[in-house]
XYZ file of C-alpha atoms in Angstrom:
403
model
C 38.981 3.550 26.078
C 42.561 2.891 27.229
C 43.181 -0.013 29.681
C 40.334 -1.858 28.184
C 41.324 -5.444 26.719
C 39.756 -5.551 23.020
C 39.667 -9.276 21.834
C 36.413 -9.105 20.182
C 35.896 -8.524 15.813
C 34.562 -5.140 14.704
C 31.060 -6.009 13.323
C 31.195 -3.121 11.443
C 34.373 -3.090 9.913
C 34.773 -6.870 9.910
C 38.223 -6.035 11.177
C 40.375 -7.314 14.300
C 39.951 -4.077 16.778
C 43.503 -4.318 16.921
C 43.651 -2.904 13.064
C 42.919 0.473 12.451
C 40.522 0.568 9.323
C 40.234 3.255 7.018
C 36.825 4.080 8.007
C 38.178 3.464 12.255
C 40.409 6.037 14.075
C 41.828 5.162 17.209
C 38.623 2.590 18.088
C 35.971 5.252 16.972
C 33.581 2.797 15.797
C 30.788 2.362 17.396
C 30.602 -1.395 17.683
C 34.002 -1.051 19.412
C 32.926 1.003 22.087
C 30.017 -1.665 22.832
C 31.616 -4.289 22.449
C 34.177 -4.236 24.230
C 33.004 -1.911 26.943
C 30.165 -4.960 27.281
C 32.591 -7.839 28.026
C 34.049 -5.839 31.129
C 30.878 -4.928 32.492
C 31.898 -1.290 32.289
C 34.751 -2.055 34.559
C 32.317 -2.658 37.035
C 33.755 -3.979 40.140
C 30.710 -5.524 41.601
C 29.227 -7.775 38.946
C 26.114 -6.173 37.467
C 22.421 -7.465 38.540
C 20.809 -8.191 34.798
C 17.301 -7.860 35.833
C 15.891 -9.102 32.723
C 13.545 -11.961 32.101
C 14.497 -11.976 28.351
C 16.774 -10.999 25.420
C 17.091 -9.748 22.050
C 18.647 -12.382 19.403
C 20.942 -10.376 17.166
C 19.660 -11.993 14.085
C 18.002 -15.299 13.117
C 20.085 -18.151 14.497
C 21.922 -16.280 16.561
C 22.264 -15.441 20.335
C 23.779 -13.136 22.665
C 24.064 -16.439 24.875
C 21.238 -15.525 27.328
C 17.887 -16.324 25.461
C 15.337 -16.752 28.839
C 16.709 -16.256 32.316
C 14.953 -19.027 33.207
C 17.761 -21.265 30.964
C 20.529 -18.671 32.571
C 20.826 -15.383 33.524
C 24.751 -13.222 33.360
C 24.552 -12.671 36.910
C 23.131 -16.485 38.192
C 25.922 -17.319 35.612
C 28.444 -15.695 37.924
C 27.954 -16.900 40.495
C 27.576 -20.410 39.367
C 31.108 -20.074 38.292
C 32.333 -18.539 41.890
C 30.678 -21.393 43.884
C 32.120 -23.723 41.057
C 35.213 -22.834 41.323
C 35.228 -23.056 45.184
C 34.591 -26.311 45.309
C 36.016 -27.727 42.460
C 33.159 -28.560 40.141
C 32.763 -29.485 37.058
C 29.411 -27.561 36.812
C 27.128 -25.371 39.378
C 23.481 -24.650 39.413
C 21.899 -22.073 41.700
C 18.696 -22.300 42.776
C 16.232 -19.915 44.398
C 16.800 -22.379 47.623
C 18.341 -24.960 49.608
C 14.926 -27.116 49.101
C 14.994 -26.422 45.711
C 18.718 -27.747 45.313
C 17.469 -31.183 47.216
C 14.376 -31.530 45.433
C 16.513 -30.532 41.842
C 18.544 -33.824 42.873
C 15.490 -36.121 43.877
C 14.357 -35.830 39.458
C 18.127 -37.551 38.795
C 15.701 -40.785 40.058
C 13.133 -42.749 38.949
C 10.199 -44.828 40.751
C 12.092 -48.363 41.989
C 15.465 -46.866 43.084
C 16.338 -46.924 46.303
C 18.866 -44.678 48.421
C 20.630 -44.894 51.399
C 20.528 -41.497 53.776
C 21.811 -40.514 56.420
C 19.500 -41.036 59.517
C 20.147 -37.133 60.760
C 19.246 -34.976 58.575
C 17.819 -31.591 58.328
C 13.988 -31.679 58.689
C 12.834 -30.163 55.515
C 15.201 -32.993 53.868
C 13.084 -35.940 55.475
C 10.105 -34.056 55.247
C 10.950 -33.943 50.725
C 11.639 -37.822 51.246
C 8.769 -38.867 52.751
C 5.973 -37.025 51.112
C 7.238 -36.117 47.884
C 10.102 -39.063 46.586
C 8.358 -41.752 48.403
C 4.985 -40.875 46.559
C 6.877 -40.687 43.354
C 8.330 -44.509 43.968
C 11.520 -43.569 45.686
C 12.711 -45.595 48.622
C 14.971 -45.012 51.361
C 16.749 -46.670 53.825
C 18.103 -44.824 56.766
C 21.423 -45.243 58.725
C 24.104 -43.930 60.830
C 26.930 -43.261 57.889
C 29.234 -42.633 60.375
C 29.162 -45.980 61.164
C 31.096 -49.123 59.242
C 28.064 -51.085 58.179
C 26.961 -49.190 55.444
C 27.814 -51.222 52.461
C 25.381 -54.227 53.707
C 22.775 -52.137 53.159
C 23.251 -51.630 49.539
C 20.836 -53.742 47.016
C 20.839 -54.065 43.882
C 17.823 -51.176 43.817
C 20.314 -48.843 45.452
C 21.734 -45.974 43.317
C 22.862 -43.550 45.359
C 24.229 -42.599 49.067
C 22.791 -38.851 50.473
C 25.005 -37.756 53.867
C 25.653 -34.811 55.699
C 28.511 -34.793 57.472
C 28.633 -33.394 59.986
C 24.702 -33.718 60.607
C 22.014 -31.074 61.412
C 21.769 -31.451 64.326
C 23.495 -34.295 65.825
C 26.625 -33.543 64.111
C 27.800 -36.642 63.503
C 30.930 -36.414 61.292
C 31.311 -39.215 58.268
C 34.263 -40.479 56.405
C 33.626 -38.889 52.874
C 36.509 -40.179 51.490
C 35.188 -44.134 52.944
C 31.543 -43.610 51.511
C 33.289 -42.842 48.052
C 35.104 -46.048 47.825
C 31.595 -48.066 48.576
C 29.638 -45.742 46.215
C 32.261 -45.817 43.591
C 32.067 -50.267 43.956
C 28.544 -50.478 43.782
C 28.624 -48.126 41.269
C 26.355 -45.328 43.209
C 26.288 -41.503 43.293
C 27.944 -40.234 46.273
C 25.795 -36.885 47.157
C 26.917 -34.427 50.283
C 25.030 -31.766 51.561
C 27.685 -29.225 52.521
C 25.854 -26.395 54.191
C 27.317 -26.791 57.625
C 30.950 -26.813 56.770
C 30.935 -24.574 53.479
C 33.563 -24.988 50.547
C 35.862 -22.793 52.653
C 36.477 -25.652 55.351
C 35.372 -28.943 52.934
C 35.129 -30.725 49.529
C 33.555 -33.401 49.213
C 34.245 -33.160 45.704
C 37.796 -33.631 46.378
C 37.537 -36.429 48.347
C 35.315 -38.844 46.099
C 31.830 -37.479 46.133
C 29.827 -36.530 42.962
C 27.247 -34.249 43.883
C 27.567 -31.519 46.580
C 24.498 -29.706 47.632
C 24.159 -26.310 49.771
C 21.915 -23.913 51.308
C 23.392 -20.779 49.636
C 20.600 -19.338 52.298
C 23.232 -20.248 54.729
C 27.205 -19.080 55.138
C 27.836 -18.924 51.150
C 25.233 -15.419 50.953
C 26.311 -15.256 54.760
C 23.595 -12.118 56.098
C 20.462 -13.614 56.637
C 18.907 -12.095 53.903
C 18.736 -14.188 51.252
C 17.124 -17.161 50.533
C 19.410 -19.728 47.819
C 20.346 -23.089 46.985
C 23.320 -24.698 44.932
C 24.549 -28.020 43.148
C 28.123 -28.546 41.980
C 29.445 -31.643 40.030
C 32.493 -32.780 38.905
C 30.587 -35.688 36.128
C 29.925 -34.469 32.545
C 26.339 -36.727 32.275
C 25.509 -35.111 36.216
C 25.546 -32.270 34.285
C 23.748 -32.270 31.199
C 21.040 -33.424 33.452
C 20.856 -31.179 35.677
C 21.201 -28.422 33.025
C 18.355 -29.421 31.643
C 16.052 -30.335 34.448
C 17.038 -25.890 35.788
C 15.454 -24.913 32.521
C 12.521 -27.380 32.514
C 11.694 -27.176 36.166
C 12.117 -23.147 36.693
C 13.121 -22.978 39.968
C 16.777 -20.891 39.328
C 17.662 -18.079 41.144
C 16.881 -14.793 40.307
C 19.723 -12.294 39.407
C 19.152 -10.093 42.190
C 19.515 -13.077 44.805
C 22.214 -13.892 43.259
C 24.279 -10.654 43.152
C 23.043 -11.183 47.141
C 25.099 -14.809 47.089
C 28.345 -13.229 45.064
C 28.490 -10.097 48.035
C 28.201 -12.375 50.733
C 31.046 -14.802 49.224
C 33.087 -11.661 48.766
C 33.492 -12.096 53.033
C 33.437 -15.985 53.106
C 36.912 -16.557 54.411
C 36.797 -13.972 57.260
C 33.464 -14.623 58.626
C 34.051 -18.518 58.347
C 37.392 -17.794 60.524
C 35.700 -15.487 62.914
C 32.718 -17.443 63.697
C 35.151 -20.820 63.838
C 37.167 -18.546 66.498
C 34.104 -18.345 68.904
C 32.851 -21.781 68.189
C 35.727 -22.927 69.878
C 35.705 -20.717 72.673
C 31.410 -21.571 73.608
C 31.983 -24.738 73.236
C 35.181 -25.134 75.338
C 32.804 -22.607 77.896
C 29.517 -24.589 77.994
C 31.396 -28.012 78.705
C 31.751 -26.411 81.975
C 28.516 -25.577 82.931
C 26.451 -27.738 85.478
C 22.641 -27.120 83.712
C 24.312 -28.523 80.233
C 24.344 -32.046 80.449
C 26.123 -32.868 76.785
C 27.723 -30.640 74.361
C 28.345 -31.870 70.476
C 31.077 -30.253 68.690
C 33.373 -31.869 65.941
C 36.027 -29.115 67.401
C 36.192 -31.021 70.864
C 38.990 -34.034 71.137
C 36.235 -36.096 72.454
C 33.996 -35.852 70.551
C 34.064 -39.489 68.101
C 34.542 -37.802 64.542
C 37.294 -35.642 65.769
C 39.957 -37.066 63.982
C 38.451 -38.197 60.552
C 37.520 -34.042 60.567
C 41.158 -33.570 61.317
C 41.841 -35.534 58.052
C 38.678 -34.195 55.410
C 38.410 -31.151 56.251
C 40.183 -27.532 57.255
C 38.180 -26.509 60.175
C 35.269 -27.572 62.110
C 32.926 -25.371 61.351
C 30.742 -22.267 63.644
C 27.937 -25.043 64.531
C 27.652 -26.410 68.010
C 24.383 -28.686 69.438
C 24.195 -28.563 73.234
C 21.399 -30.246 76.094
C 20.746 -28.895 79.236
C 19.059 -30.597 81.847
C 15.389 -29.930 80.972
C 12.818 -28.981 78.927
C 11.707 -26.145 80.864
C 15.409 -25.273 80.974
C 15.357 -25.205 76.915
C 12.375 -23.202 76.682
C 13.836 -20.559 79.387
C 16.956 -20.458 77.726
C 15.112 -19.436 74.211
C 12.705 -16.661 76.479
C 16.263 -15.022 77.983
C 18.812 -14.972 74.998
C 19.097 -11.326 74.461
C 22.251 -10.796 71.718
C 21.966 -14.100 70.355
C 18.429 -14.688 68.863
C 15.801 -17.467 68.866
C 15.214 -17.577 64.917
C 15.219 -20.780 62.466
C 18.446 -20.811 59.943
C 22.044 -20.828 60.318
C 25.131 -19.305 58.786
C 24.915 -15.784 59.092
C 27.264 -13.584 60.244
C 24.126 -13.230 63.164
C 24.326 -15.823 66.502
C 20.967 -17.728 66.393
C 19.793 -20.635 68.397
C 17.429 -23.283 67.017
C 15.279 -25.444 68.946
C 15.159 -28.586 66.453
C 12.155 -30.227 68.291
C 9.640 -27.496 66.964
C 11.790 -25.751 64.508
C 14.036 -27.434 61.984
C 12.758 -31.158 63.100
C 9.091 -30.236 63.706
C 7.829 -32.217 60.440
C 10.218 -35.719 61.666
C 7.815 -38.577 63.511
C 9.085 -38.250 67.010
C 10.659 -41.853 67.058
C 13.483 -40.192 64.741
C 13.780 -37.824 66.523
C 14.397 -39.507 69.664
C 16.741 -42.740 68.041
C 18.939 -39.915 66.590
C 19.413 -38.267 70.315
C 17.060 -34.908 69.170
C 14.877 -34.130 72.525
C 13.328 -31.331 74.034
C 16.138 -30.326 76.179
C 18.473 -30.139 72.269
C 19.338 -26.702 71.781
C 20.918 -25.799 68.156
C 23.680 -22.798 68.070
C 24.877 -21.248 65.077
C 27.936 -19.306 66.099
C 28.184 -15.720 64.226
C 31.226 -13.102 64.291
C 29.997 -10.821 67.172
C 32.335 -10.502 69.983
C 32.949 -13.993 71.975
C 32.514 -13.023 75.446
C 29.529 -10.776 74.976
C 28.354 -14.238 73.238
C 29.593 -16.310 76.518
C 27.923 -13.550 78.822
C 24.799 -14.056 76.778
C 24.633 -17.147 77.180
C 25.441 -17.097 80.938
C 22.671 -14.868 82.265
C 20.156 -16.999 80.267
C 21.490 -20.474 82.052
C 21.507 -18.415 85.438
C 18.109 -16.929 85.202
C 16.608 -19.775 83.511
C 13.738 -21.625 85.718
């Protein structure tokens, strides 16, 4: 038992464990062993998976701190603690997917409320807003929030501003601190989806946001092997509302998935650094290709948000959007990449190439897609941690053999 930190009371003898009662020799009391071991998870380096739906009460009116896993589970509590610390928040909430996280945040609003939302959002968020939130009486004003006229659209019904920065997939960069000033001036919530940057590169709460959302499926978990979503807040009243809502609506993340995210977060820093290093090399290479007509990456100095990104983040991320000269060439590239896999999602160790018009943004009305710049020649690349030269070779052979 040496080496364990004992701070609990001995339930059997009702004495401090540091004291030797006449019936206790060197901590041999069974209560001494059981409580101290459980509090330290038996020395486990990997946080345990508490695969239990419910928990026994020690006695009437007493609780272990966990009663029913829909409300909370030890493994979920641990991953929430970790993600909360990464974002510098007051509390975090682990949910079954990124969309579950956005859906829970939308439960903070009432019929008649208006939200100013970035126009270039992940297609699933747009689908939710248009088909579920709108049905529930919430209205949306869509804007390019990287422009400077956002404040002109605030009305008495406006309750929040919803951002992605950089946006998905057109990589628009919004000045979070500037928008936070507008939000505070008008008593609005500022909600920022930080999935693309991860808390390793960017912390919106520090810049003035009230709520941060993550698809934990992406960089936090990092291995394309689980779905997860997270909400982090630094406001007490929002914390209390969300804790009630996650228990009531029941979309909390399951213990095994919580453990997968905990495992993934351990390598977040090295994955983000390597993938970003690769992304910079690939973006620079794509610029010189004759059949590539546009490369959009915040780490390129010609990107309009380059200076803002430098100011508010510690990196430029691992996502690249590029446009080729025709729909046919885009299709050919998707069919001919080999190391890079043609698949939806992002943020894993594997590089993935996505076709927004038929995948991530398939449900977005065509007029909105085109207004945002998403055409049938637009490709989105999530850069992984493979060898950069191998990735470039794969893109090169796909481009050269296309059409």
